[in-house]
């Protein structure tokens, strides 16, 4: 029947069966062994599911009788016998079979299995086989079951039970009504689409929207075509669901039909990005649309972000905005700190080996330095954060900005040695603010470098002051009398060269830490360093 072997999966062990010959293994025995594999495994449920899915896919290549597709449906028939485990096993087996289909060009039993799958679906609908409704859709899609297969499956029921089930289409339509009554819209819509049932109209769409079944409503409208999609967009706009309306317009190429809505949606998206300080992301999404670019300039003017106004006007030749005087009400309260107020003598960009060695020599002579890092923000859900792009090390009068991406690419060993010398020096006090976030990001970005694994004489200013809100900007305002301009934080730190505003922002974040430290230690405010 097979051999057992132990496979390490994640942090646990999963016992799997190779099943080199399935010619004499019944579906019942196979399911029993599958259950044993699952329950004796010690790794997490997700890891076990994936490992067993892969194993079942391999099993189906070992010539199960009468064929892999039929064997799969027979397993699905028996899965409910395993009570609470049937739900998970059913999804596992179907997903494994789908994976198997991608590798196999032909299935000898593919024609007969459609009828067998139709029998199973009919039994599920009639309550003779206990599977959830999602399995019905997976069976229909996986085995491409047609109404003709349903007709064959219903013949024995009519003969044996003497029950009139009507035509296959009527049988399916009654099931759809049951699904709608229990508000299982997404499955009902999928069935309508699969069997080309389209006699439900606009009122059906409105019912789904009223029940907040928005995914089902979109699926139905897409199936029905442009008029229904337009109705859906209008309903979304009325509910102020601009983002959803925008996605449907974009997905179905309906920009010409809803120019005003499309513009409102784009402007709303830009405004949200601007409020988060993501100006570079907002600019990238404009795609050279002049009207939207002018709107972004207005947003910058409203935010009192004059340097962004100047930057955009210069880049896109929007000269008429330069003569507009900002109303007093649009200028943000308070003021921002500038480098010249702190008498900073120089900002030094370090991206070559000579500059790296020279910077290390200079920093070695400092007693106290501020540390900070910047990386390009990532707004794609589920994706990995971008690499740390730059690292700032500064004294009161001088700031060194290290191009980590370039230095790591060209002189990784020298970079590692120099930063290890600085970060592990017992003679240099290193100051950070919430620096644990930076250390974690540095270690993930450059795991092969030793310099980001350990730090000597590192003081996190945040742990001393416990500023409840506003972070370093608020602390700087409290101690030094002016805040930091955090509108530059979410910019593209991977572009080269960095803009003068980016360089100033990066330098300030490190320099102010040293000034805060010296200010308080000089004042003797009861803070012990």
Short mmCIF file of C-alpha atoms in Angstrom, two decimals, residues 172-514:
data_model
loop_
_atom_site.label_atom_id
_atom_site.label_comp_id
_atom_site.label_asym_id
_atom_site.label_seq_id
_atom_site.Cartn_x
_atom_site.Cartn_y
_atom_site.Cartn_z
CA UNK A 172 -31.32 24.16 -10.19
CA UNK A 173 -33.58 27.22 -10.15
CA UNK A 174 -35.42 25.96 -7.06
CA UNK A 175 -32.05 25.50 -5.36
CA UNK A 176 -31.07 29.05 -6.32
CA UNK A 177 -34.28 30.35 -4.71
CA UNK A 178 -33.37 28.49 -1.50
CA UNK A 179 -29.92 30.06 -1.54
CA UNK A 180 -31.40 33.53 -2.05
CA UNK A 181 -33.85 33.02 0.81
CA UNK A 182 -30.91 32.20 3.09
CA UNK A 183 -29.03 35.22 1.63
CA UNK A 184 -26.22 33.13 0.17
CA UNK A 185 -26.01 35.49 -2.77
CA UNK A 186 -22.47 34.83 -3.96
CA UNK A 187 -23.13 31.09 -4.49
CA UNK A 188 -26.53 31.78 -6.06
CA UNK A 189 -25.01 34.25 -8.51
CA UNK A 190 -22.22 31.81 -9.38
CA UNK A 191 -24.84 29.15 -10.18
CA UNK A 192 -26.81 31.57 -12.37
CA UNK A 193 -23.65 32.45 -14.26
CA UNK A 194 -22.61 28.80 -14.66
CA UNK A 195 -26.00 27.72 -16.06
CA UNK A 196 -26.73 30.98 -17.97
CA UNK A 197 -29.80 31.85 -15.90
CA UNK A 198 -30.52 35.55 -16.44
CA UNK A 199 -34.21 36.24 -15.78
CA UNK A 200 -33.48 38.11 -12.54
CA UNK A 201 -33.51 41.86 -13.11
CA UNK A 202 -32.55 45.16 -11.52
CA UNK A 203 -34.60 44.54 -8.38
CA UNK A 204 -32.39 41.52 -7.65
CA UNK A 205 -29.31 43.73 -7.89
CA UNK A 206 -30.86 46.28 -5.54
CA UNK A 207 -31.73 43.54 -3.03
CA UNK A 208 -28.09 42.45 -2.94
CA UNK A 209 -26.92 46.02 -2.41
CA UNK A 210 -29.50 46.50 0.34
CA UNK A 211 -28.16 43.36 2.04
CA UNK A 212 -24.59 44.69 1.62
CA UNK A 213 -23.67 41.74 -0.61
CA UNK A 214 -21.43 43.94 -2.73
CA UNK A 215 -19.17 41.23 -4.16
CA UNK A 216 -22.16 39.20 -5.29
CA UNK A 217 -23.74 42.34 -6.75
CA UNK A 218 -20.60 43.10 -8.76
CA UNK A 219 -20.33 39.50 -9.97
CA UNK A 220 -23.97 39.55 -11.08
CA UNK A 221 -23.71 42.95 -12.76
CA UNK A 222 -20.55 41.89 -14.61
CA UNK A 223 -22.33 38.77 -15.87
CA UNK A 224 -25.41 40.74 -16.98
CA UNK A 225 -23.41 43.35 -18.86
CA UNK A 226 -22.92 47.09 -19.17
CA UNK A 227 -26.46 48.36 -18.28
CA UNK A 228 -26.42 46.47 -14.96
CA UNK A 229 -22.85 47.61 -14.27
CA UNK A 230 -23.92 51.22 -14.81
CA UNK A 231 -26.78 50.76 -12.35
CA UNK A 232 -24.36 49.31 -9.80
CA UNK A 233 -21.96 52.24 -10.21
CA UNK A 234 -24.79 54.74 -9.76
CA UNK A 235 -25.90 52.97 -6.56
CA UNK A 236 -22.35 52.95 -5.21
CA UNK A 237 -21.96 56.66 -5.94
CA UNK A 238 -25.25 57.40 -4.17
CA UNK A 239 -23.92 55.52 -1.13
CA UNK A 240 -20.66 57.49 -1.38
CA UNK A 241 -18.76 54.25 -2.07
CA UNK A 242 -16.46 56.08 -4.46
CA UNK A 243 -13.57 53.66 -4.18
CA UNK A 244 -15.77 50.69 -5.14
CA UNK A 245 -17.33 52.67 -7.99
CA UNK A 246 -13.89 53.68 -9.24
CA UNK A 247 -12.62 50.07 -9.25
CA UNK A 248 -15.61 48.91 -11.32
CA UNK A 249 -15.23 51.82 -13.76
CA UNK A 250 -11.53 51.06 -14.19
CA UNK A 251 -11.98 47.28 -14.42
CA UNK A 252 -14.71 47.50 -17.08
CA UNK A 253 -13.32 50.45 -19.06
CA UNK A 254 -16.29 52.73 -18.31
CA UNK A 255 -14.34 55.96 -17.84
CA UNK A 256 -16.06 57.60 -20.83
CA UNK A 257 -19.50 56.76 -19.40
CA UNK A 258 -18.75 58.22 -15.96
CA UNK A 259 -16.17 61.01 -16.47
CA UNK A 260 -17.34 63.05 -13.46
CA UNK A 261 -17.48 60.03 -11.15
CA UNK A 262 -14.06 58.86 -12.35
CA UNK A 263 -12.61 62.30 -11.68
CA UNK A 264 -14.22 62.49 -8.21
CA UNK A 265 -12.85 59.06 -7.36
CA UNK A 266 -9.35 59.96 -8.50
CA UNK A 267 -9.47 63.22 -6.55
CA UNK A 268 -10.71 61.41 -3.45
CA UNK A 269 -7.86 58.92 -3.76
CA UNK A 270 -5.32 61.74 -4.16
CA UNK A 271 -6.75 63.57 -1.15
CA UNK A 272 -6.44 60.46 1.04
CA UNK A 273 -2.82 60.02 -0.02
CA UNK A 274 -2.06 63.70 0.59
CA UNK A 275 -3.59 63.53 4.08
CA UNK A 276 -1.26 60.62 4.84
CA UNK A 277 1.71 62.59 3.52
CA UNK A 278 2.18 60.22 0.57
CA UNK A 279 2.80 62.97 -1.97
CA UNK A 280 5.16 60.97 -4.21
CA UNK A 281 2.68 58.09 -4.45
CA UNK A 282 -0.10 60.55 -5.30
CA UNK A 283 2.04 62.15 -8.00
CA UNK A 284 2.88 58.75 -9.51
CA UNK A 285 -0.83 57.84 -9.79
CA UNK A 286 -1.70 60.96 -11.77
CA UNK A 287 -0.15 59.60 -15.01
CA UNK A 288 0.48 63.07 -16.48
CA UNK A 289 -3.19 64.12 -16.23
CA UNK A 290 -2.88 67.91 -16.06
CA UNK A 291 -6.22 68.46 -14.32
CA UNK A 292 -5.32 66.00 -11.57
CA UNK A 293 -1.87 67.52 -11.26
CA UNK A 294 -3.43 70.94 -10.69
CA UNK A 295 -5.71 69.38 -8.07
CA UNK A 296 -2.67 67.93 -6.30
CA UNK A 297 -1.08 71.38 -6.27
CA UNK A 298 -4.25 72.79 -4.69
CA UNK A 299 -4.06 70.08 -2.02
CA UNK A 300 -0.47 71.05 -1.29
CA UNK A 301 -1.52 74.71 -1.06
CA UNK A 302 -4.33 73.86 1.36
CA UNK A 303 -1.87 71.91 3.50
CA UNK A 304 0.49 74.89 3.56
CA UNK A 305 3.14 72.68 1.96
CA UNK A 306 4.74 75.50 -0.02
CA UNK A 307 7.88 73.60 -0.98
CA UNK A 308 5.76 70.85 -2.59
CA UNK A 309 3.78 73.52 -4.46
CA UNK A 310 7.02 75.01 -5.82
CA UNK A 311 8.41 71.57 -6.66
CA UNK A 312 5.32 70.47 -8.63
CA UNK A 313 4.92 73.81 -10.40
CA UNK A 314 8.53 73.74 -11.54
CA UNK A 315 8.43 70.10 -12.65
CA UNK A 316 5.17 70.39 -14.63
CA UNK A 317 5.41 74.04 -15.77
CA UNK A 318 2.39 75.19 -13.76
CA UNK A 319 3.57 78.79 -13.61
CA UNK A 320 0.16 80.33 -12.90
CA UNK A 321 0.12 78.76 -9.42
CA UNK A 322 3.34 80.47 -8.41
CA UNK A 323 1.61 83.87 -8.36
CA UNK A 324 -1.26 82.71 -6.14
CA UNK A 325 -0.88 83.95 -2.58
CA UNK A 326 -1.90 81.41 0.03
CA UNK A 327 -4.73 82.57 2.32
CA UNK A 328 -3.80 82.74 5.98
CA UNK A 329 -6.35 80.03 6.77
CA UNK A 330 -4.53 77.49 4.61
CA UNK A 331 -1.17 77.89 6.31
CA UNK A 332 -0.59 75.28 8.99
CA UNK A 333 -0.30 76.46 12.54
CA UNK A 334 3.13 76.49 14.13
CA UNK A 335 6.43 76.45 12.28
CA UNK A 336 9.01 73.92 11.21
CA UNK A 337 12.62 73.65 12.26
CA UNK A 338 15.33 74.30 9.66
CA UNK A 339 18.95 73.19 9.55
CA UNK A 340 20.34 76.71 9.54
CA UNK A 341 18.66 77.37 12.91
CA UNK A 342 20.77 74.58 14.39
CA UNK A 343 23.91 75.95 12.73
CA UNK A 344 24.57 72.69 10.90
CA UNK A 345 27.71 73.17 8.84
CA UNK A 346 27.43 70.37 6.31
CA UNK A 347 25.40 67.43 4.98
CA UNK A 348 27.72 64.84 3.45
CA UNK A 349 26.42 62.23 1.02
CA UNK A 350 28.35 58.95 1.29
CA UNK A 351 28.13 56.50 -1.63
CA UNK A 352 31.78 55.69 -2.47
CA UNK A 353 34.40 53.71 -0.57
CA UNK A 354 36.65 56.76 -0.05
CA UNK A 355 33.79 58.76 1.40
CA UNK A 356 32.82 55.80 3.58
CA UNK A 357 36.29 55.54 5.10
CA UNK A 358 36.51 59.32 5.57
CA UNK A 359 33.07 59.46 7.24
CA UNK A 360 34.01 56.63 9.60
CA UNK A 361 37.16 58.50 10.61
CA UNK A 362 35.20 61.70 11.32
CA UNK A 363 32.43 59.94 13.27
CA UNK A 364 35.04 58.12 15.34
CA UNK A 365 35.96 61.50 16.81
CA UNK A 366 32.42 62.31 17.99
CA UNK A 367 31.25 61.54 21.53
CA UNK A 368 27.51 61.65 20.77
CA UNK A 369 25.72 60.97 17.47
CA UNK A 370 22.11 60.71 16.35
CA UNK A 371 20.99 57.74 14.23
CA UNK A 372 18.08 57.40 11.84
CA UNK A 373 17.08 55.46 8.70
CA UNK A 374 14.73 55.96 5.78
CA UNK A 375 13.18 53.58 3.26
CA UNK A 376 10.67 53.87 0.47
CA UNK A 377 7.12 53.26 1.75
CA UNK A 378 5.25 50.27 0.38
CA UNK A 379 1.47 50.51 0.00
CA UNK A 380 0.84 47.07 -1.52
CA UNK A 381 -0.92 44.82 0.99
CA UNK A 382 0.92 41.64 1.83
CA UNK A 383 4.13 42.62 0.09
CA UNK A 384 7.51 42.81 1.78
CA UNK A 385 8.78 46.20 3.00
CA UNK A 386 11.37 47.88 0.82
CA UNK A 387 15.03 47.80 1.80
CA UNK A 388 16.38 50.52 4.05
CA UNK A 389 17.72 53.05 1.56
CA UNK A 390 19.78 55.46 3.67
CA UNK A 391 21.22 55.68 7.17
CA UNK A 392 21.93 59.02 8.82
CA UNK A 393 24.64 59.47 11.46
CA UNK A 394 25.01 63.04 12.74
CA UNK A 395 26.68 65.20 15.35
CA UNK A 396 25.46 68.68 16.32
CA UNK A 397 27.15 70.34 13.34
CA UNK A 398 27.58 67.68 10.67
CA UNK A 399 25.38 64.96 9.16
CA UNK A 400 26.57 61.97 7.14
CA UNK A 401 23.99 60.24 4.94
CA UNK A 402 25.00 56.74 3.85
CA UNK A 403 23.58 55.32 0.61
CA UNK A 404 23.15 51.79 1.96
CA UNK A 405 21.77 50.35 -1.27
CA UNK A 406 24.77 51.44 -3.38
CA UNK A 407 27.42 50.77 -0.73
CA UNK A 408 26.03 47.31 0.00
CA UNK A 409 26.01 46.52 -3.70
CA UNK A 410 29.56 47.74 -4.40
CA UNK A 411 31.59 47.42 -1.17
CA UNK A 412 29.61 45.23 1.28
CA UNK A 413 32.63 44.11 3.32
CA UNK A 414 33.96 47.64 3.80
CA UNK A 415 30.48 48.88 4.70
CA UNK A 416 30.11 46.09 7.25
CA UNK A 417 33.49 46.83 8.85
CA UNK A 418 32.95 50.61 9.02
CA UNK A 419 29.45 50.47 10.49
CA UNK A 420 30.45 47.74 12.94
CA UNK A 421 33.28 50.01 14.14
CA UNK A 422 30.79 52.87 14.72
CA UNK A 423 27.79 50.97 16.06
CA UNK A 424 29.84 48.78 18.41
CA UNK A 425 32.11 51.58 19.68
CA UNK A 426 31.99 51.89 23.51
CA UNK A 427 33.24 55.50 23.20
CA UNK A 428 30.38 56.87 21.05
CA UNK A 429 26.91 57.35 22.53
CA UNK A 430 24.35 56.52 19.83
CA UNK A 431 20.93 58.22 20.08
CA UNK A 432 17.79 57.01 18.33
CA UNK A 433 14.04 57.54 18.50
CA UNK A 434 11.94 54.37 18.40
CA UNK A 435 15.12 52.89 16.99
CA UNK A 436 14.02 49.30 17.57
CA UNK A 437 11.89 49.67 14.44
CA UNK A 438 14.96 50.78 12.48
CA UNK A 439 17.16 48.00 13.85
CA UNK A 440 14.58 45.39 12.84
CA UNK A 441 14.25 46.87 9.36
CA UNK A 442 18.03 47.08 8.92
CA UNK A 443 18.50 43.44 9.94
CA UNK A 444 15.77 42.30 7.54
CA UNK A 445 17.12 44.42 4.68
CA UNK A 446 20.74 43.29 5.04
CA UNK A 447 20.71 39.93 6.88
CA UNK A 448 24.25 39.02 5.80
CA UNK A 449 25.82 42.12 7.41
CA UNK A 450 27.09 41.68 10.98
CA UNK A 451 26.95 45.41 11.74
CA UNK A 452 23.15 45.43 12.17
CA UNK A 453 22.99 42.52 14.61
CA UNK A 454 24.45 44.17 17.74
CA UNK A 455 24.77 47.73 19.09
CA UNK A 456 26.92 49.14 21.88
CA UNK A 457 26.00 52.22 23.95
CA UNK A 458 22.65 52.84 22.20
CA UNK A 459 20.10 55.11 23.91
CA UNK A 460 16.52 55.31 22.63
CA UNK A 461 15.18 58.80 23.44
CA UNK A 462 11.59 57.55 23.13
CA UNK A 463 12.05 55.30 26.17
CA UNK A 464 12.99 58.33 28.31
CA UNK A 465 10.25 60.79 27.37
CA UNK A 466 7.30 58.48 26.57
CA UNK A 467 5.74 61.14 24.33
CA UNK A 468 2.04 60.07 24.12
CA UNK A 469 1.48 61.42 20.60
CA UNK A 470 3.28 63.27 17.85
CA UNK A 471 6.51 61.30 18.14
CA UNK A 472 9.84 62.99 17.52
CA UNK A 473 8.21 65.99 15.82
CA UNK A 474 6.18 66.78 18.94
CA UNK A 475 9.17 66.25 21.24
CA UNK A 476 11.31 68.54 19.08
CA UNK A 477 8.65 71.25 19.26
CA UNK A 478 8.46 70.91 23.04
CA UNK A 479 12.24 71.03 23.59
CA UNK A 480 13.58 73.14 20.70
CA UNK A 481 10.54 75.35 20.02
CA UNK A 482 9.74 74.17 16.48
CA UNK A 483 8.43 70.95 14.97
CA UNK A 484 9.79 68.70 12.21
CA UNK A 485 8.15 68.75 8.80
CA UNK A 486 6.91 65.17 8.54
CA UNK A 487 5.26 65.74 5.14
CA UNK A 488 8.55 64.64 3.57
CA UNK A 489 8.67 61.32 5.41
CA UNK A 490 6.70 59.21 2.90
CA UNK A 491 8.72 60.17 -0.15
CA UNK A 492 10.69 57.99 -2.56
CA UNK A 493 13.94 57.39 -0.70
CA UNK A 494 15.29 55.17 -3.48
CA UNK A 495 15.42 57.92 -6.09
CA UNK A 496 18.86 59.31 -6.85
CA UNK A 497 19.80 61.99 -6.34
CA UNK A 498 17.64 62.84 -3.34
CA UNK A 499 16.05 66.28 -3.45
CA UNK A 500 17.44 69.07 -1.24
CA UNK A 501 14.27 68.84 0.86
CA UNK A 502 14.79 65.10 1.38
CA UNK A 503 18.42 65.65 2.39
CA UNK A 504 17.41 68.34 4.89
CA UNK A 505 14.66 66.15 6.36
CA UNK A 506 17.00 63.16 6.68
CA UNK A 507 19.75 65.21 8.30
CA UNK A 508 17.37 66.95 10.72
CA UNK A 509 15.95 63.69 12.05
CA UNK A 510 19.42 62.67 13.24
CA UNK A 511 20.76 66.10 14.24
CA UNK A 512 17.83 67.04 16.51
CA UNK A 513 18.45 63.96 18.67
CA UNK A 514 21.88 65.31 19.63
#
